[in-house]
CSV table of C-alpha atoms in Angstrom, one decimal:
chain,number,residue,atom,x,y,z
A,1,MET,CA,19.0,4.7,-20.0
A,2,SER,CA,18.6,2.8,-16.6
A,3,VAL,CA,15.7,0.9,-15.2
A,4,PHE,CA,14.6,1.6,-11.7
A,5,THR,CA,12.8,-0.8,-9.9
A,6,HIS,CA,10.0,0.1,-7.0
A,7,GLU,CA,7.5,-2.0,-4.8
A,8,VAL,CA,4.0,-0.8,-4.3
A,9,GLU,CA,1.2,-2.4,-2.6
A,10,VAL,CA,-2.7,-2.3,-3.8
A,11,LEU,CA,-4.6,-1.0,-0.6
A,12,ASP,CA,-7.8,-0.3,-2.7
A,13,PRO,CA,-10.8,-2.7,-1.1
A,14,ILE,CA,-11.4,-3.6,-4.8
A,15,GLY,CA,-7.9,-4.5,-5.8
A,16,LEU,CA,-6.7,-3.0,-9.4
A,17,HIS,CA,-9.6,-2.3,-11.0
A,18,ALA,CA,-10.6,0.0,-13.8
A,19,ARG,CA,-10.3,3.4,-12.2
A,20,PRO,CA,-6.7,3.0,-10.9
A,21,ALA,CA,-5.8,1.1,-13.9
A,22,SER,CA,-6.9,4.0,-16.3
A,23,GLN,CA,-5.0,6.4,-13.8
A,24,ILE,CA,-2.1,4.6,-14.1
A,25,VAL,CA,-2.1,4.4,-18.0
A,26,LYS,CA,-3.0,8.0,-18.2
A,27,LEU,CA,0.2,9.0,-16.0
A,28,VAL,CA,2.4,6.6,-18.1
A,29,LYS,CA,1.5,7.8,-21.4
A,30,GLU,CA,1.9,11.5,-20.3
A,31,SER,CA,5.3,10.5,-18.9
A,32,GLU,CA,6.4,8.8,-22.0
A,33,LEU,CA,8.5,6.5,-20.2
A,34,ASN,CA,8.4,2.7,-20.3
A,35,VAL,CA,6.8,1.4,-17.2
A,36,GLU,CA,6.0,-2.2,-16.6
A,37,ILE,CA,4.1,-3.6,-13.7
A,38,GLY,CA,3.9,-7.2,-12.3
A,39,ARG,CA,3.9,-9.6,-9.3
A,40,PRO,CA,7.6,-10.4,-8.0
A,41,GLY,CA,9.0,-13.5,-9.8
A,42,GLU,CA,6.1,-13.6,-12.5
A,43,GLU,CA,5.8,-11.8,-16.1
A,44,PHE,CA,5.4,-8.0,-16.2
A,45,VAL,CA,3.0,-6.0,-18.5
A,46,LYS,CA,3.6,-2.7,-19.9
A,47,ALA,CA,1.4,-0.2,-18.1
A,48,LYS,CA,0.0,1.4,-21.2
A,49,SER,CA,-3.0,-0.4,-21.2
A,50,ALA,CA,-5.7,-0.6,-18.9
A,51,LEU,CA,-7.0,-4.1,-19.8
A,52,MET,CA,-3.2,-5.5,-19.8
A,53,LEU,CA,-3.1,-4.2,-16.1
A,54,MET,CA,-6.7,-5.5,-15.2
A,55,SER,CA,-5.7,-9.0,-16.9
A,56,LEU,CA,-3.1,-9.3,-13.9
A,57,LYS,CA,-6.2,-9.9,-11.6
A,58,ILE,CA,-4.5,-8.2,-8.7
A,59,LYS,CA,-6.1,-8.4,-5.3
A,60,THR,CA,-6.2,-6.2,-2.4
A,61,GLY,CA,-2.7,-6.3,-0.2
A,62,GLU,CA,-0.8,-8.0,-3.1
A,63,LYS,CA,2.7,-6.3,-3.6
A,64,LEU,CA,3.8,-5.5,-7.1
A,65,THR,CA,6.8,-4.5,-8.6
A,66,LEU,CA,7.3,-1.8,-11.3
A,67,THR,CA,10.0,-1.0,-13.4
A,68,VAL,CA,10.5,2.5,-15.0
A,69,GLU,CA,13.4,3.1,-17.8
A,70,THR,CA,14.6,6.4,-17.3
A,71,THR,CA,18.0,8.5,-16.9
A,72,ASP,CA,16.4,10.5,-14.0
A,73,GLU,CA,16.1,8.4,-10.8
A,74,ALA,CA,13.8,11.3,-9.2
A,75,LYS,CA,11.5,11.1,-11.8
A,76,ALA,CA,11.2,7.3,-11.6
A,77,ALA,CA,10.3,7.6,-7.7
A,78,ASP,CA,7.9,10.2,-8.5
A,79,ILE,CA,6.0,7.8,-10.9
A,80,ALA,CA,6.1,4.9,-8.5
A,81,ALA,CA,4.7,7.5,-5.6
A,82,GLN,CA,2.0,8.6,-7.7
A,83,ILE,CA,1.2,4.9,-8.8
A,84,GLN,CA,0.8,4.1,-5.0
A,85,GLU,CA,-1.4,6.9,-4.6
A,86,PHE,CA,-3.7,5.4,-7.2
A,87,LEU,CA,-3.7,1.9,-5.7
A,88,LYS,CA,-4.8,3.4,-2.3
A,89,GLY,CA,-8.6,3.5,-3.4
């Protein structure tokens, strides 16, 4: 298993709130991959809980790092792209 790292930016005017958090959680649970999200240089949280994601209090314009544990680099890139879409608002 490899860990692939991607950067995403929160573009939603409200920041990371309940709707995108629940979309991310649904995606991650369906993928059955280990995905973690956090600010660069800070502690990451597992992306399987909307409450954990919202506890980060991410605001509009913030850049986040996400890690995806998988053997398939294309799948990791697809997960990152979908998460970026959820964060557009």
